[in-house]
Amino acid sequence: MTTRTLQDHLDGWAGSDPLRRDVATTVLALANAGRSLAELLSAGPLAGAMAQVRGYHTDGDSQKELDVVADEMVRDALRAAPVALLGSEEMEEPIELNPAGTLAVAVDPLDGSSNIDTNLSVGTIFTVLPHIGADALLQPGSQQLAAGFLLYGPQVALALTLGMGTHLFVLDRPFGQFRLIEAEAQVPAETSEYAINSSNARHWDRAVRSYVEDCLTGSEGPRDRDFNTRWVASMVADAYRILVRGGIYLYPGDARRGYGQGRLRLVYEANPIAFLMEQAQGAATDGLQRILDIVPESLHQRVPLVFGSRGEVERVSRYNQSASNMPERSPLFGRRGLLRA
Ligand SMILES: O=P(O)(O)OC[C@H]1O[C@](O)(COP(=O)(O)O)[C@@H](O)[C@@H]1O
Ligand SMILES: [Mg+2]
Ligand SMILES: [Mg+2]
């Protein structure tokens, strides 16, 4: 199959508009970094001990060798792009790159770090914002000019939005080019597949517990149909599956120390995913509020995240709004439900 290349797609979208041309150059630079990173990942342990812990972020998250290598690759690729400010999960503070640049970029250079040495999919997430000054990365997600992620799986894929739909590309390795495989990704409004790390069930609040309990009781519960669980522990892989066939992903806040706002970062994880989902007719909230409306207070701020099929995301919001929106629990599962606090 020979279809449109990413370069052609971006050129067609940008035309002679200067800001769009800058966005196109930047997205291409990120795609090139992803191509190199995919090459490195495909060598696995032959490329070195990539899962080795190198250090820790200030909030205690570990930083692995590949996190650092991916961060350097993205930074190097963006040096020639019109990017004035770059923020990264792997850098405490944003750095200035190109003083004449019109754009600000934030990245999660490697999403799914716990999967590095397991030969499962990992990825790179990015957001592109207008450079409006030193606080450019603290604009709400609704201001994003472009966002997306690269997924390093059996296929090297790119999910991209430029604010006019969500497009999926796959790397045509022999040609070194990303090619369009889906011009208008559509997340079905309804789904019977959910993704959450259930090992945290005892720490969840009532709304999340009720939502998952309703899925678990399946055709014998208030949902009247059976649900299926999927959890890759690489958000990009869960997000790609949801873009392809629907589903819901939840990483809520929970009662563990340091997890009150969940695990995901607003600026370079939740915002790009939310933009992609909305542009594919899906939805993304913090359990209640639209992610893209939240004004970030800091680059590494965490946010509870629920995204995917609109009907399910809205159901979670209804449960969070009021307990009266939750269906009656079946006595079969006891007063406190199947998942006990
Ligand atoms: O290990 P947990 O708590 O299930 O968390 C898994 C989640 O954390 C993440 O790995 C966070 O991203 P990083 O790997 O960039 O830190 C998500 O990709 C994934 O969905
Ligand atoms: Mg991540
Ligand atoms: Mg990361």
XYZ file of C-alpha atoms and ligand atoms in Angstrom:
363
model
C 0.000 0.000 0.000
C 1.464 3.375 -0.983
C -0.298 6.318 0.574
C 0.443 9.927 1.412
C 3.629 10.594 3.349
C 3.680 12.626 6.544
C 5.745 15.252 4.735
C 3.099 15.607 1.970
C 0.315 15.674 4.534
C 2.010 18.449 6.520
C 2.910 20.429 3.400
C -0.688 20.259 2.175
C -2.002 21.443 5.548
C 0.559 24.224 6.033
C 0.491 25.796 2.567
C 2.312 29.117 2.823
C 1.069 29.995 6.327
C 4.267 30.801 8.329
C 3.066 29.485 11.712
C 1.725 26.286 10.171
C 5.019 25.792 8.346
C 6.810 26.066 11.671
C 4.468 23.485 13.196
C 5.034 21.184 10.200
C 8.836 21.459 10.526
C 8.592 20.691 14.235
C 6.318 17.667 13.808
C 8.666 16.297 11.149
C 11.657 16.751 13.476
C 9.810 14.844 16.216
C 8.887 12.083 13.760
C 12.549 11.809 12.738
C 13.602 11.510 16.385
C 10.982 8.775 16.772
C 12.348 6.915 13.766
C 15.843 6.863 15.293
C 14.509 5.870 18.696
C 12.521 3.014 17.122
C 15.731 1.764 15.530
C 17.504 1.784 18.886
C 14.582 0.051 20.635
C 14.457 -2.718 18.048
C 17.991 -3.737 19.102
C 16.733 -4.419 22.651
C 19.500 -5.432 25.072
C 21.985 -5.447 22.166
C 21.923 -1.642 22.430
C 22.877 -1.730 26.122
C 21.150 -1.861 29.498
C 18.356 0.558 28.616
C 16.149 -0.288 31.610
C 18.902 0.462 34.128
C 17.868 3.093 36.689
C 19.951 6.276 36.289
C 18.338 8.405 38.980
C 15.070 9.693 40.380
C 12.805 12.676 39.676
C 12.120 14.988 42.603
C 8.747 13.254 43.167
C 10.387 9.829 43.417
C 9.667 8.429 39.914
C 12.694 6.549 38.592
C 14.628 7.744 35.528
C 15.976 4.943 33.348
C 18.794 4.907 30.826
C 16.361 4.951 27.894
C 14.401 7.875 29.399
C 17.629 9.889 29.295
C 18.685 8.694 25.831
C 15.209 9.410 24.378
C 15.251 12.864 25.943
C 18.615 13.658 24.313
C 17.407 12.387 20.932
C 14.285 14.552 21.008
C 16.252 17.608 22.136
C 18.867 17.142 19.390
C 16.176 16.707 16.728
C 14.449 19.925 17.794
C 17.591 22.083 17.780
C 17.126 22.927 14.093
C 13.357 23.462 14.486
C 11.595 26.782 15.220
C 11.172 25.851 18.890
C 11.958 28.569 21.418
C 11.119 26.628 24.577
C 11.322 22.903 25.323
C 9.907 21.207 28.406
C 10.398 17.520 29.137
C 9.427 14.973 31.744
C 13.153 14.368 32.124
C 14.160 17.999 32.806
C 13.224 19.877 35.959
C 12.853 23.199 34.104
C 12.143 24.056 30.435
C 15.149 25.075 28.339
C 15.523 27.709 25.645
C 16.435 26.264 22.258
C 16.011 28.674 19.350
C 15.522 32.326 20.460
C 13.838 33.187 17.140
C 11.434 30.227 17.423
C 7.671 30.761 17.351
C 6.777 27.557 19.198
C 6.951 25.924 22.618
C 7.093 22.136 22.828
C 6.698 19.745 25.762
C 7.460 16.036 25.584
C 7.299 12.788 27.457
C 10.324 11.350 25.603
C 9.566 7.812 26.712
C 6.117 6.807 27.879
C 5.763 3.364 29.443
C 9.198 3.187 31.058
C 8.224 0.118 33.103
C 7.977 -1.821 29.826
C 11.444 -1.036 28.433
C 12.979 -4.449 29.040
C 9.788 -6.468 28.411
C 9.635 -6.011 24.617
C 6.235 -4.327 24.944
C 5.239 -1.090 23.221
C 6.478 2.246 24.517
C 6.213 5.700 22.943
C 6.994 9.422 22.791
C 4.276 12.023 23.494
C 4.436 15.663 22.352
C 2.478 18.896 22.462
C 3.116 22.010 20.351
C 1.993 25.416 21.647
C 2.481 28.989 20.443
C 5.482 30.612 22.134
C 3.896 33.481 24.028
C 6.685 33.987 26.563
C 8.380 32.247 29.476
C 5.075 30.660 30.620
C 4.162 29.338 27.176
C 3.988 25.757 28.444
C 1.415 26.719 31.064
C -1.295 27.506 28.506
C -4.405 25.301 28.726
C -4.531 22.354 26.346
C -7.218 24.111 24.282
C -4.380 26.311 22.919
C -2.402 23.410 21.426
C -1.474 23.854 17.770
C -0.568 20.196 17.326
C -0.184 17.121 19.487
C 0.502 13.463 19.098
C 2.534 10.444 19.998
C 4.851 7.937 18.413
C 4.241 4.308 19.308
C 7.138 1.851 19.092
C 5.347 -1.463 18.695
C 5.212 -4.123 15.997
C 4.440 -1.094 13.833
C 6.094 2.256 14.444
C 3.005 4.465 14.422
C 2.309 8.174 14.732
C -1.027 9.516 16.005
C -1.253 13.208 15.107
C -3.727 16.036 15.372
C -3.329 19.493 13.915
C -6.778 20.480 15.180
C -8.595 19.096 12.136
C -9.224 15.464 13.034
C -6.871 12.762 14.271
C -4.663 11.031 11.729
C -2.749 7.780 12.033
C 0.537 7.105 10.210
C 2.778 4.055 10.091
C 6.500 4.033 9.347
C 7.303 2.533 5.959
C 10.720 1.274 7.082
C 12.384 0.606 3.703
C 11.570 4.188 2.630
C 12.130 5.791 6.042
C 8.809 7.654 5.650
C 5.649 7.756 7.741
C 2.583 7.055 5.594
C -1.047 7.932 6.302
C -3.122 4.848 7.147
C -6.190 6.540 8.677
C -7.174 10.100 7.793
C -10.055 10.388 10.293
C -9.687 8.165 13.338
C -13.072 7.785 15.096
C -13.432 6.593 18.674
C -16.826 4.821 18.921
C -19.070 6.501 21.528
C -19.797 3.189 23.253
C -17.432 0.399 24.228
C -17.218 -2.728 26.369
C -13.489 -2.492 27.036
C -11.865 -0.634 29.921
C -8.256 -0.071 31.016
C -7.254 0.591 34.619
C -4.600 -0.736 36.983
C -6.889 -2.755 39.259
C -4.141 -3.462 41.778
C -4.974 -0.005 43.153
C -8.668 -0.851 43.671
C -8.515 -0.599 47.456
C -7.247 2.987 47.137
C -9.953 4.228 44.729
C -12.751 6.572 45.657
C -16.387 5.549 45.493
C -17.125 6.752 41.952
C -14.241 4.825 40.356
C -14.997 1.751 42.435
C -18.639 1.866 41.386
C -17.783 2.344 37.720
C -15.401 -0.649 37.660
C -17.752 -2.753 39.769
C -20.525 -2.166 37.228
C -18.156 -3.348 34.467
C -17.149 -6.408 36.482
C -20.708 -7.490 37.218
C -21.246 -7.381 33.453
C -24.483 -8.869 32.143
C -25.587 -9.614 35.732
C -25.243 -5.982 36.801
C -26.688 -2.598 35.864
C -24.760 -2.397 32.565
C -26.510 -5.457 31.123
C -23.487 -6.513 29.124
C -20.073 -8.041 29.721
C -16.896 -5.933 29.735
C -13.309 -6.812 28.935
C -10.147 -5.450 30.628
C -6.956 -4.337 28.850
C -3.995 -2.625 30.580
C -0.649 -2.301 28.815
C 0.928 0.067 31.377
C 2.083 2.215 28.449
C -0.566 4.908 28.077
C 0.378 5.422 24.420
C -0.395 1.770 23.626
C -3.739 1.940 25.442
C -4.500 5.235 23.665
C -3.665 3.804 20.235
C -5.959 0.818 20.819
C -8.727 3.218 21.847
C -8.189 5.314 18.690
C -8.462 2.145 16.603
C -11.451 0.389 18.254
C -12.690 2.415 21.228
C -12.434 1.821 24.956
C -11.883 3.818 28.128
C -8.644 4.441 30.053
C -8.635 5.582 33.660
C -5.749 6.692 35.848
C -7.694 8.334 38.672
C -6.369 10.001 41.773
C -6.271 7.535 44.648
C -5.464 7.338 48.342
C -1.825 6.266 47.983
C 0.727 8.792 49.183
C 1.600 11.089 46.252
C -1.232 9.778 44.032
C -4.003 12.203 45.018
C -3.820 13.614 41.479
C -3.096 10.266 39.853
C 0.108 9.587 37.988
C -0.112 11.294 34.599
C 1.272 14.750 33.842
C -1.131 17.396 32.554
C 1.096 19.310 30.135
C 2.894 16.574 28.182
C 0.741 13.471 28.794
C -2.921 14.347 29.442
C -3.206 17.399 27.167
C -1.863 15.778 23.964
C -3.946 12.637 24.537
C -7.042 14.743 25.259
C -6.555 16.749 22.044
C -6.188 13.524 20.014
C -9.277 11.979 21.644
C -11.511 15.000 21.149
C -10.406 15.336 17.532
C -11.459 11.689 17.073
C -14.921 12.253 18.671
C -13.764 10.806 21.992
C -13.480 12.686 25.290
C -10.974 13.299 28.089
C -11.613 14.548 31.624
C -10.043 14.558 35.068
C -13.069 12.509 36.092
C -15.312 15.561 35.994
C -13.800 18.505 34.131
C -12.594 18.673 30.504
C -8.796 18.225 30.488
C -8.273 20.859 27.768
C -9.877 23.572 29.952
C -7.493 23.140 32.888
C -4.916 25.924 33.274
C -1.624 24.285 34.322
C 0.143 25.723 37.348
C 3.431 23.947 36.755
C 5.159 21.923 34.042
C 5.147 18.619 35.915
C 1.721 18.921 37.516
C -0.216 15.645 37.722
C -3.860 15.208 36.837
C -6.391 12.377 37.214
C -7.104 11.177 33.678
C -10.100 9.474 32.067
C -10.264 9.292 28.273
C -11.722 7.387 25.351
C -15.256 6.527 24.251
C -17.478 9.506 25.001
C -20.397 7.561 26.534
C -18.169 5.884 29.107
C -16.153 9.019 29.959
C -19.436 10.866 30.562
C -20.693 8.032 32.769
C -17.607 8.381 35.010
C -18.286 12.144 35.256
C -21.899 11.463 36.273
C -20.725 9.076 39.024
C -18.307 11.728 40.263
C -20.994 14.438 40.203
C -23.335 12.626 42.556
C -23.726 9.238 44.204
C -27.379 9.414 43.131
C -26.204 8.876 39.545
C -24.749 5.477 40.409
C -27.005 2.471 39.836
C -28.288 0.496 42.797
C -25.731 -2.075 43.985
C -26.888 -5.680 43.821
C -27.282 -7.226 47.321
C -25.313 -10.169 45.902
C -22.190 -8.040 46.198
C -22.787 -6.725 49.700
C -23.355 -3.187 50.944
C -19.819 -2.096 50.236
C -19.711 -3.696 46.811
C -17.392 -6.196 45.205
C -14.342 -3.952 45.515
C -14.019 -3.117 49.173
C -12.388 0.052 50.418
O 2.631 1.346 36.653
P 1.274 1.972 36.719
O 0.979 2.669 38.000
O 0.183 1.023 36.295
O 1.290 3.169 35.641
C 1.345 2.956 34.303
C 1.157 4.264 33.609
O 2.281 5.089 33.899
C 2.921 5.495 32.722
O 3.953 4.576 32.429
C 3.490 6.892 32.985
O 4.389 7.317 32.022
P 6.008 7.242 32.137
O 6.441 5.864 31.773
O 6.377 8.288 31.112
O 6.376 7.650 33.540
C 1.818 5.361 31.657
O 2.317 5.180 30.367
C 1.074 4.129 32.120
O -0.259 4.065 31.669
Mg 4.521 8.900 30.384
Mg 8.186 9.093 30.421
